[in-house]
GROMACS .gro file of C-alpha atoms in nm:
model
  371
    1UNK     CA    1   2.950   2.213   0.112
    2UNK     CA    2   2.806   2.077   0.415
    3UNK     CA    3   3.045   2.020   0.700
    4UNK     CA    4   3.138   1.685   0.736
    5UNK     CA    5   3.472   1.459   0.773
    6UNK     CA    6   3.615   1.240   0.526
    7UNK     CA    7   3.664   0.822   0.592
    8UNK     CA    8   4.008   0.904   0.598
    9UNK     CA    9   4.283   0.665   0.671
   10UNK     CA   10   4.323   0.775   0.994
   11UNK     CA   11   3.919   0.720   1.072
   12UNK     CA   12   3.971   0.362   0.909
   13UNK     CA   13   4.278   0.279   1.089
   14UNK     CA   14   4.150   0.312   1.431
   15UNK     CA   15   3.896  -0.002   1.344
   16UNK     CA   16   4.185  -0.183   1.205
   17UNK     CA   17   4.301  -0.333   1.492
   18UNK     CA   18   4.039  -0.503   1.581
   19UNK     CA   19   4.065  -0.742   1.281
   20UNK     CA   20   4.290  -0.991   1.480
   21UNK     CA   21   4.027  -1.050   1.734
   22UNK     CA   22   3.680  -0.998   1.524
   23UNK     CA   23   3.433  -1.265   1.563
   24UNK     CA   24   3.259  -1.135   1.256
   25UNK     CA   25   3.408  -0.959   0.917
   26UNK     CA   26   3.205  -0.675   1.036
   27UNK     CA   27   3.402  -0.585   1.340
   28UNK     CA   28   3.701  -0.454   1.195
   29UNK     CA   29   3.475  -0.131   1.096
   30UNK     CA   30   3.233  -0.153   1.385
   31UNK     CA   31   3.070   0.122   1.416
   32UNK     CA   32   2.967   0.161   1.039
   33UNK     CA   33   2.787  -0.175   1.044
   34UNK     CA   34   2.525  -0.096   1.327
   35UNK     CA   35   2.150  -0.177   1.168
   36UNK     CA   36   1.996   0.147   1.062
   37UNK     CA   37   1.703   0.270   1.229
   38UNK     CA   38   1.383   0.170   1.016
   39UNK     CA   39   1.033   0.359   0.978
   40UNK     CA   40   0.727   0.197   0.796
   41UNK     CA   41   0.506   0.481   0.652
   42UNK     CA   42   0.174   0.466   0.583
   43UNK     CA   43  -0.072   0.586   0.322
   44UNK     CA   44  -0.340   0.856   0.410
   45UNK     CA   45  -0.649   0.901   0.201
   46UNK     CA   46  -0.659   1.229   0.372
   47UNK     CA   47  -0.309   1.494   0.335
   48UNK     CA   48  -0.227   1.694   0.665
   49UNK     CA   49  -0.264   2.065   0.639
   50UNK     CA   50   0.110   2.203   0.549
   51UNK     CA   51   0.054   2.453   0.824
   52UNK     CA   52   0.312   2.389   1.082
   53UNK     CA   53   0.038   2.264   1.293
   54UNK     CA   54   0.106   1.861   1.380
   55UNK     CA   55  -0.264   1.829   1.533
   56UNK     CA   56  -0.423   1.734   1.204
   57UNK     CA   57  -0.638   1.371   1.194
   58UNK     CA   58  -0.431   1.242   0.927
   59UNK     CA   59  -0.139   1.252   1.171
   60UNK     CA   60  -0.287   1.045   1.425
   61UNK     CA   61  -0.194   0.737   1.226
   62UNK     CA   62   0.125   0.821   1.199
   63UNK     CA   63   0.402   0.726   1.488
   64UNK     CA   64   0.681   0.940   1.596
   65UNK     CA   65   1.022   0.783   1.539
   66UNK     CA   66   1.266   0.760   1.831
   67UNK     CA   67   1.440   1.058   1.967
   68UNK     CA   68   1.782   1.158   1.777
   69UNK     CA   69   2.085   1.084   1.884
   70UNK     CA   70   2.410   1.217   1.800
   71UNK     CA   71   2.564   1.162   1.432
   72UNK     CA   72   2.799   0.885   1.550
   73UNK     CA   73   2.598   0.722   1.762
   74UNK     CA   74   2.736   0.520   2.075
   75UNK     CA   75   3.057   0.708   2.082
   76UNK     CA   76   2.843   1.048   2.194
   77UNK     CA   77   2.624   1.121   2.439
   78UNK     CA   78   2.292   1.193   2.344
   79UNK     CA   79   2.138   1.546   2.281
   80UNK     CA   80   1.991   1.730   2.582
   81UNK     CA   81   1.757   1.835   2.346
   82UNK     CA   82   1.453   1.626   2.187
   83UNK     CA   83   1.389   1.556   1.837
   84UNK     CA   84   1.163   1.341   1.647
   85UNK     CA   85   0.969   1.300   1.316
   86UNK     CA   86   0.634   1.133   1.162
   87UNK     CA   87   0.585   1.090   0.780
   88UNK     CA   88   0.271   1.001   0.566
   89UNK     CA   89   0.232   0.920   0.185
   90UNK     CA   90  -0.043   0.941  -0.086
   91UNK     CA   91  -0.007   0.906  -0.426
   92UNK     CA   92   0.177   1.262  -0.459
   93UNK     CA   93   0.355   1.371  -0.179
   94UNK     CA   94   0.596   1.220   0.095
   95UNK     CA   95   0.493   1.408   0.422
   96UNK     CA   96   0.753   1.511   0.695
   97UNK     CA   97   0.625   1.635   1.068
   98UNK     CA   98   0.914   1.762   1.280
   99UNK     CA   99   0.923   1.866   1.633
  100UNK     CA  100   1.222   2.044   1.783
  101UNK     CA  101   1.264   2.099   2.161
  102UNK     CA  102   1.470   2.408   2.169
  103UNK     CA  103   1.420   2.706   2.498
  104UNK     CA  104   1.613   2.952   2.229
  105UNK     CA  105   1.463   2.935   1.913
  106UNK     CA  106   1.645   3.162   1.673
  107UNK     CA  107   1.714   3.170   1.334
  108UNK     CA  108   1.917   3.457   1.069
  109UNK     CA  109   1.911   3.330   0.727
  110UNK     CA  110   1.632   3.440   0.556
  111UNK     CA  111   1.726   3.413   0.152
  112UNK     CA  112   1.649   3.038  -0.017
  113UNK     CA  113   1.966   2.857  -0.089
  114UNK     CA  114   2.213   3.055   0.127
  115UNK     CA  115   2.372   2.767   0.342
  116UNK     CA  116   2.086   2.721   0.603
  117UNK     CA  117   2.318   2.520   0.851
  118UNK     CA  118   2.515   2.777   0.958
  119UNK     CA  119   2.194   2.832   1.181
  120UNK     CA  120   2.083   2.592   1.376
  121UNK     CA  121   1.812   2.399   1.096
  122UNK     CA  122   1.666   2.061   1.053
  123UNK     CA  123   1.797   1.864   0.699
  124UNK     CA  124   1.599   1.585   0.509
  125UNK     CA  125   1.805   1.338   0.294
  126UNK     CA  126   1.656   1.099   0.071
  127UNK     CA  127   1.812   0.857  -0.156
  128UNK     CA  128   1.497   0.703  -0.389
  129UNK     CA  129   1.667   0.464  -0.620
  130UNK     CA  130   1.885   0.310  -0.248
  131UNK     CA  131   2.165   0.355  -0.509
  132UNK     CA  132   2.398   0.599  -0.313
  133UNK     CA  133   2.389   0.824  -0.573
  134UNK     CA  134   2.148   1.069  -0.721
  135UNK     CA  135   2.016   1.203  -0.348
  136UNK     CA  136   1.827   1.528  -0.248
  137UNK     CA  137   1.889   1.717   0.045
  138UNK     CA  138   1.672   1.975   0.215
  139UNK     CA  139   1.750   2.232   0.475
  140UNK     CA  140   1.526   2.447   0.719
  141UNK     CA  141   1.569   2.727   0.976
  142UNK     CA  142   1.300   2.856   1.250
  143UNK     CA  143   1.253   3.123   0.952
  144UNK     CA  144   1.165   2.840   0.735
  145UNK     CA  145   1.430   2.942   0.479
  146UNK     CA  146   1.552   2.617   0.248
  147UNK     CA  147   1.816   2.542   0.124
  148UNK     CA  148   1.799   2.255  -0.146
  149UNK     CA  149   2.024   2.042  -0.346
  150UNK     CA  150   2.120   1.793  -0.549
  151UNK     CA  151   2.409   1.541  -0.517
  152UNK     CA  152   2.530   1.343  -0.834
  153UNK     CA  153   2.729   1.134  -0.536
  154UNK     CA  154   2.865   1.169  -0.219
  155UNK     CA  155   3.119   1.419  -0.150
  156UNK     CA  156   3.368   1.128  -0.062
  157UNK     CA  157   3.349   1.021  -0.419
  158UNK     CA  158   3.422   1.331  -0.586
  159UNK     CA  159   3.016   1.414  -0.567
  160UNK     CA  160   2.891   1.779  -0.740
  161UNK     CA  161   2.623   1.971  -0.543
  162UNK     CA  162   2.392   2.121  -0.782
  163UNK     CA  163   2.341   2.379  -0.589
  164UNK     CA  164   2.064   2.544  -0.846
  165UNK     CA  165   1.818   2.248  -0.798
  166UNK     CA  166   1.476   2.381  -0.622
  167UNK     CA  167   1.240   2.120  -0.486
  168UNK     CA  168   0.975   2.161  -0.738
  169UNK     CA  169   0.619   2.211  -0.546
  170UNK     CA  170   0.762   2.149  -0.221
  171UNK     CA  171   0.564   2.315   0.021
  172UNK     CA  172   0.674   2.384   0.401
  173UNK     CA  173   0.542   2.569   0.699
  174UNK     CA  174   0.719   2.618   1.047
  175UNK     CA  175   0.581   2.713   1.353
  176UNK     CA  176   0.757   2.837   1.724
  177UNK     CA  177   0.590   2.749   1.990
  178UNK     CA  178   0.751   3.066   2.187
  179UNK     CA  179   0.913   3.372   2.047
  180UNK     CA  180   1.163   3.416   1.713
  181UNK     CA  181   1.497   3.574   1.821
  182UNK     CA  182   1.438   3.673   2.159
  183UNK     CA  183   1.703   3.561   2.387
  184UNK     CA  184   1.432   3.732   2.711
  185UNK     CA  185   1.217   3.481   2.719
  186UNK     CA  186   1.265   3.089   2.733
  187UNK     CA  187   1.070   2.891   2.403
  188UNK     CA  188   0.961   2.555   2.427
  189UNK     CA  189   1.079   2.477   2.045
  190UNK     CA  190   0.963   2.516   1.682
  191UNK     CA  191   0.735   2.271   1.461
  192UNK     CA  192   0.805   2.210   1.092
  193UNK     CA  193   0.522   2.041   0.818
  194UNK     CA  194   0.627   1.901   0.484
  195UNK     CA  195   0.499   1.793   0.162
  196UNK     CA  196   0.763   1.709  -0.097
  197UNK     CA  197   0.633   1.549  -0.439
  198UNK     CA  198   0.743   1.228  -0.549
  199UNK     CA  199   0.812   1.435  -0.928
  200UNK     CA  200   0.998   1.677  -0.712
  201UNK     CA  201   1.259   1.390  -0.614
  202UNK     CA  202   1.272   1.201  -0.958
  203UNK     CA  203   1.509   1.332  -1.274
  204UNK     CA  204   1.360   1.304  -1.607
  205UNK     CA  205   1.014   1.147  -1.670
  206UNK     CA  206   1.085   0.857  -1.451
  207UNK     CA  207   0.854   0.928  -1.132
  208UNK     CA  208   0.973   0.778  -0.845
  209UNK     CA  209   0.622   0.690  -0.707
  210UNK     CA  210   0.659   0.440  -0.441
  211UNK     CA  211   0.460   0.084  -0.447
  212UNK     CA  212   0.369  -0.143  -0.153
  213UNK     CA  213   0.662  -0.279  -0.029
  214UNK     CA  214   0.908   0.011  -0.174
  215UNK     CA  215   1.244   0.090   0.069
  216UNK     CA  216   1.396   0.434  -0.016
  217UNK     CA  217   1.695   0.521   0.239
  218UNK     CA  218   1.664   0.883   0.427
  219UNK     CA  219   1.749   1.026   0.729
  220UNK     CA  220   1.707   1.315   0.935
  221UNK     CA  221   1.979   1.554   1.073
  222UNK     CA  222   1.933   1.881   1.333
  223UNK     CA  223   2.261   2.104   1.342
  224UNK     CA  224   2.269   2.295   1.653
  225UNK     CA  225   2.477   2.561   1.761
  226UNK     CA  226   2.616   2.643   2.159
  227UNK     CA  227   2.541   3.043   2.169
  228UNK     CA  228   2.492   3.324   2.386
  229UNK     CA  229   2.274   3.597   2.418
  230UNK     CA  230   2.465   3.925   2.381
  231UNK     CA  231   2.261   4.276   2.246
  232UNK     CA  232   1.976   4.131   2.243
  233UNK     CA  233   2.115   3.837   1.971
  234UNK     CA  234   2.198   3.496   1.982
  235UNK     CA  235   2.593   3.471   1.921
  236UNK     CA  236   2.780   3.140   1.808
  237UNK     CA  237   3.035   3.040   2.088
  238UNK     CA  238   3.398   3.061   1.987
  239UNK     CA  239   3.707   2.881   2.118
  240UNK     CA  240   4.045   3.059   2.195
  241UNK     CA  241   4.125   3.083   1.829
  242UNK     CA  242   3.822   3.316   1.758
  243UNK     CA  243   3.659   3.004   1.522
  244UNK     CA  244   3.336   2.861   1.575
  245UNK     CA  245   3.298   2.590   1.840
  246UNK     CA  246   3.169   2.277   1.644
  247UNK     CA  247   2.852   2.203   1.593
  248UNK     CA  248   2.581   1.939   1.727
  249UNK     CA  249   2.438   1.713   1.467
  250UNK     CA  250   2.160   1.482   1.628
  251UNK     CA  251   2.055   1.274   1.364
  252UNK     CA  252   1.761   0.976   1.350
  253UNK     CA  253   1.963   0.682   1.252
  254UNK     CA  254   2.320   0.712   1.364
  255UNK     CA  255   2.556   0.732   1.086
  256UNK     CA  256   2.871   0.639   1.270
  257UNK     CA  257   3.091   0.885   1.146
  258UNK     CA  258   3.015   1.300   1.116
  259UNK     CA  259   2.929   1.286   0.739
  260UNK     CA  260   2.592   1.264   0.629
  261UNK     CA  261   2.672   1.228   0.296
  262UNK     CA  262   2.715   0.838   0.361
  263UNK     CA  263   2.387   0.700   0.209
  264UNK     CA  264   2.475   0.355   0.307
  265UNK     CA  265   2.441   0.417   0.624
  266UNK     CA  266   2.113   0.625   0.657
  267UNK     CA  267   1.744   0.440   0.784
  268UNK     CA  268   1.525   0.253   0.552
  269UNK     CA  269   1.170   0.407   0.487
  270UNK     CA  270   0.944   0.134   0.349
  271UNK     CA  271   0.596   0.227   0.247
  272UNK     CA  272   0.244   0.068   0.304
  273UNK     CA  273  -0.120   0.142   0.274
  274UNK     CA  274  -0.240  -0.143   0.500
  275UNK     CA  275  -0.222  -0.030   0.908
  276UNK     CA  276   0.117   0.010   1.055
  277UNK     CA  277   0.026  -0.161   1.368
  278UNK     CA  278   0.081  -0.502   1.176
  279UNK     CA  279   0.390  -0.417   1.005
  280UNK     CA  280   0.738  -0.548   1.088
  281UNK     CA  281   1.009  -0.451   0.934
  282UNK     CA  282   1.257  -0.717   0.886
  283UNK     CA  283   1.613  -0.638   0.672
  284UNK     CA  284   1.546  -0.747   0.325
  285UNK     CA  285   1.795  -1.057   0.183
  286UNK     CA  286   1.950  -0.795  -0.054
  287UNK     CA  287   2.019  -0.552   0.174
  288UNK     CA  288   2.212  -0.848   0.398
  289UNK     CA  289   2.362  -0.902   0.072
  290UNK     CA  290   2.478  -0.552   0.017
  291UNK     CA  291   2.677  -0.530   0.367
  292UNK     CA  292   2.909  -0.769   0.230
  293UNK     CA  293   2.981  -0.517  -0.046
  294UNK     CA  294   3.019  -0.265   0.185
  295UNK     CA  295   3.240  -0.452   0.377
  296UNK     CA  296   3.486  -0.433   0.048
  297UNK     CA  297   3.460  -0.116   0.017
  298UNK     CA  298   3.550   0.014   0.304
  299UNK     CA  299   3.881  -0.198   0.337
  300UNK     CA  300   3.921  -0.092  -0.066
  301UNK     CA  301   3.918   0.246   0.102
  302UNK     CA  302   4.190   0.159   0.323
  303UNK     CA  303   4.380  -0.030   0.139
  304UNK     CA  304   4.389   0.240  -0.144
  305UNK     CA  305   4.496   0.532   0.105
  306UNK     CA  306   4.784   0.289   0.255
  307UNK     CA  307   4.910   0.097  -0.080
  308UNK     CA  308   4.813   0.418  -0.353
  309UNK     CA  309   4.653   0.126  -0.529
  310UNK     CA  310   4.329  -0.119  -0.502
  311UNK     CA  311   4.329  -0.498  -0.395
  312UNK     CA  312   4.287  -0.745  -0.608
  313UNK     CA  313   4.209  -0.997  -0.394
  314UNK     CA  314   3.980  -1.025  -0.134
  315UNK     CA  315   4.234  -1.266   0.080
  316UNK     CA  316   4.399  -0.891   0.115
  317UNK     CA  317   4.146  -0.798   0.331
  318UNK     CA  318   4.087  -1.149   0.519
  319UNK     CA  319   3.786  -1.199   0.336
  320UNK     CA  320   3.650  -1.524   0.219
  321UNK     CA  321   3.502  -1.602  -0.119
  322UNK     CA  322   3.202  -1.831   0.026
  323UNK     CA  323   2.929  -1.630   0.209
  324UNK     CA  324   2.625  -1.773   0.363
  325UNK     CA  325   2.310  -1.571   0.441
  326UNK     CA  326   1.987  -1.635   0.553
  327UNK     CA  327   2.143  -2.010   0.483
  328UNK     CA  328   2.152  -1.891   0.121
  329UNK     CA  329   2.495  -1.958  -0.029
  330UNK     CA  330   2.682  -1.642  -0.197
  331UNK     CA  331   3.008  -1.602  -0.397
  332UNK     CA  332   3.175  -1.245  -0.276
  333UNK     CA  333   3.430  -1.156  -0.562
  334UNK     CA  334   3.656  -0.858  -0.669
  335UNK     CA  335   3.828  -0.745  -0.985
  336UNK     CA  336   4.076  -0.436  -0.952
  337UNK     CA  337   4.315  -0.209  -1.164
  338UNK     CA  338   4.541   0.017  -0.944
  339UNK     CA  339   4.285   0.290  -1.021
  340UNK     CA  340   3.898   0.133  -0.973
  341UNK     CA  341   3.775  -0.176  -0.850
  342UNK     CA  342   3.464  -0.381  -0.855
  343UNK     CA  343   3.310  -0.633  -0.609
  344UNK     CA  344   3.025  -0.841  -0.679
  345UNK     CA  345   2.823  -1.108  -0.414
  346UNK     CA  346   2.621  -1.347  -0.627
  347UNK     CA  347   2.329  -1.587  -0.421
  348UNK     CA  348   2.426  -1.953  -0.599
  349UNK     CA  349   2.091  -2.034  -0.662
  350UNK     CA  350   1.923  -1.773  -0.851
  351UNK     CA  351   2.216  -1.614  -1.000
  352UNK     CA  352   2.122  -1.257  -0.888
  353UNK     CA  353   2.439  -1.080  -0.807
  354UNK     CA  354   2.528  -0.722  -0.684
  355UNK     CA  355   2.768  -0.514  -0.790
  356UNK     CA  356   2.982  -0.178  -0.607
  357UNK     CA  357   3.233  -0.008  -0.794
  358UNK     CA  358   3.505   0.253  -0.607
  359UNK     CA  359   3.252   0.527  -0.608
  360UNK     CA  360   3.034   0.341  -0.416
  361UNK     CA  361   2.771   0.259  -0.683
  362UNK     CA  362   2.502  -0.027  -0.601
  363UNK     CA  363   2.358  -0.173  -0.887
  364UNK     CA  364   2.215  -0.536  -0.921
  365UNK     CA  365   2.275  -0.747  -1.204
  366UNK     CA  366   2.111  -1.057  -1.396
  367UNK     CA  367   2.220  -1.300  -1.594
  368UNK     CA  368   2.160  -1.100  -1.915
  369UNK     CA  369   2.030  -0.773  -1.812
  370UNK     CA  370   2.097  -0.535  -1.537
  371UNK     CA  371   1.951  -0.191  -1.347
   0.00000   0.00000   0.00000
């Protein structure tokens, strides 16, 4: 339900030239292969206040992240506007601290679930399990009205929104630093405070409770909308037609495209309890591992949309069977019908291999098991 556009052919097709001249595999979809923005987020003995207030002790020991930028990155300007987030963890709750430069802070929607980004609102998507599917996404306006949901998968794959899912215990304050809905004065932008339990974002029994050392994917997204004050009201500008002029989406870790619903490509959120100051976050083997994968998937995606069919070969796509990472030796492989396909990198020494399937499924397999 969320606007966003689909890795059509077209989108894929305006990489494809590049593929003649690419010093690396990667180049022929550029802009999808940028390094995601990483955050490491510590452990606090002592939870914030959900207040909207960000002055709280515990939150001195968090860092902000860097300011958004806009949802495709280097092919936008950035926002004129500032945006940027902290988090904390204990053994319950993830916590969120948002700040949102805005001088017209306004907001309509006041009934949960009604679709929050037709104001302007600030989203949280998280993807526990780094699978690509089975991710939660949270809306917010200046009213503090959510809107929350479940996705099975991402809408490119033929994903469901369960739409009926509620955050369970989620707790969320906001706070405008100026006046609600008053287009006579000029605000200096709102403040949002979140707690979201880890049983809140795990199905079933299975409580996704992070460790030390845990990487979920998540990003952040702020929609915002180019209005005007007329009868006292903010009013959504419209082009000739009469329709809507498009939207801003300013997001944390560029996502290349304007879709969201691209886990892939969202930051990595790796959790600690010793002091942040002497963490680094370096990209983990498996996740070099997993680009490769990627890497099929996209030209599967292309290659299905131009030949109504998927490649069984990976020479299709210029791709060689012999990858080397880290100086660790990998076998990239794929197996197709005309209808679904699977690709599968395996490191030669240990025997570890991961799999993605046309759906864009992640899974890692073992010799004689797999999860």
């Amino acid at each position: 339900m969320k606007k966003f556009i689909f890795l059509s052919a077209a989108f894929y097709s305006s990489f494809f030239p590049l593929a003649s001249n690419a010093q690396s595999p990667f180049s022929v979809f550029a802009n999808l292969f940028t390094i995601p923005k990483n955050y490491t987020v510590t452990y606090t003995k002592t939870p914030p206040t959900i207040d909207g207030d960000l002055n709280d002790a515990a939150w001195q020991q968090a860092k902000w992240t860097d300011d958004f930028r806009d949802i495709e990155g280097d092919l936008k300007a950035n926002p004129q506007l500032q945006t940027n987030v902290k988090m904390l963890w204990d053994d319950s709750c993830l916590y969120i601290a948002a700040r949102l430069e805005d001088p017209n802070v306004w907001a309509y929607i006041k009934h949960h679930d009604e679709v929050v980004f037709r104001d302007n609102d600030f989203e949280v998507f998280i993807n526990p399990n780094n699978t690509t599917h089975q991710y939660f996404e949270l809306e917010y306006n200046a009213q503090n009205t959510v809107f929350d949901l479940l996705l099975n998968k991402p809408y490119r794959n033929g994903g469901t929104p369960m739409f009926s899912w509620d955050a369970p215990g989620m707790r969320s304050v906001v706070k405008v630093q100026g006046t609600l809905n008053n287009p006579s004065d000029s605000d200096k932008g709102w403040t949002i405070e979140i707690a979201i339990p880890f049983k809140a974002l795990s199905l079933g029994n299975n409580v996704q409770v992070p460790a030390e050392g845990s990487i979920w994917r998540l990003n952040f997204s702020r929609v915002q909308w180019d209005t005007r004050a007329t009868d006292g009201k903010y009013i959504k500008l419209r082009d000739n037609a009469g329709h809507n002029l498009p939207e801003h989406n300013w997001v944390w870790s560029p996502q290349g495209v304007v879709d969201m619903h691209c886990p892939e490509r969202w930051g990595y959120l790796s959790f600690t309890k010793s002091n942040i100051n002497n963490t680094t976050f370096n990209l983990p083997y498996f996740e070099q591992q997993k680009r490769y994968l990627w890497l099929v998937y996209y030209h599967e995606q292309l290659w299905y949309q131009q030949h109504h069919g998927y490649a069984a070969s990976l020479k299709a796509f210029g791709l060689g069977k012999l990858v080397v990472i880290n100086k660790n030796r990998n076998v990239l492989s794929v197996e197709a019908t005309r209808h679904q396909f699977m690709a599968f990198i395996r490191d030669k020494k240990d025997n570890t291999t991961w799999t993605i399937n046309q759906e864009g499924l992640v899974r890692r397999y073992n010799l004689t098991s797999n999860e």
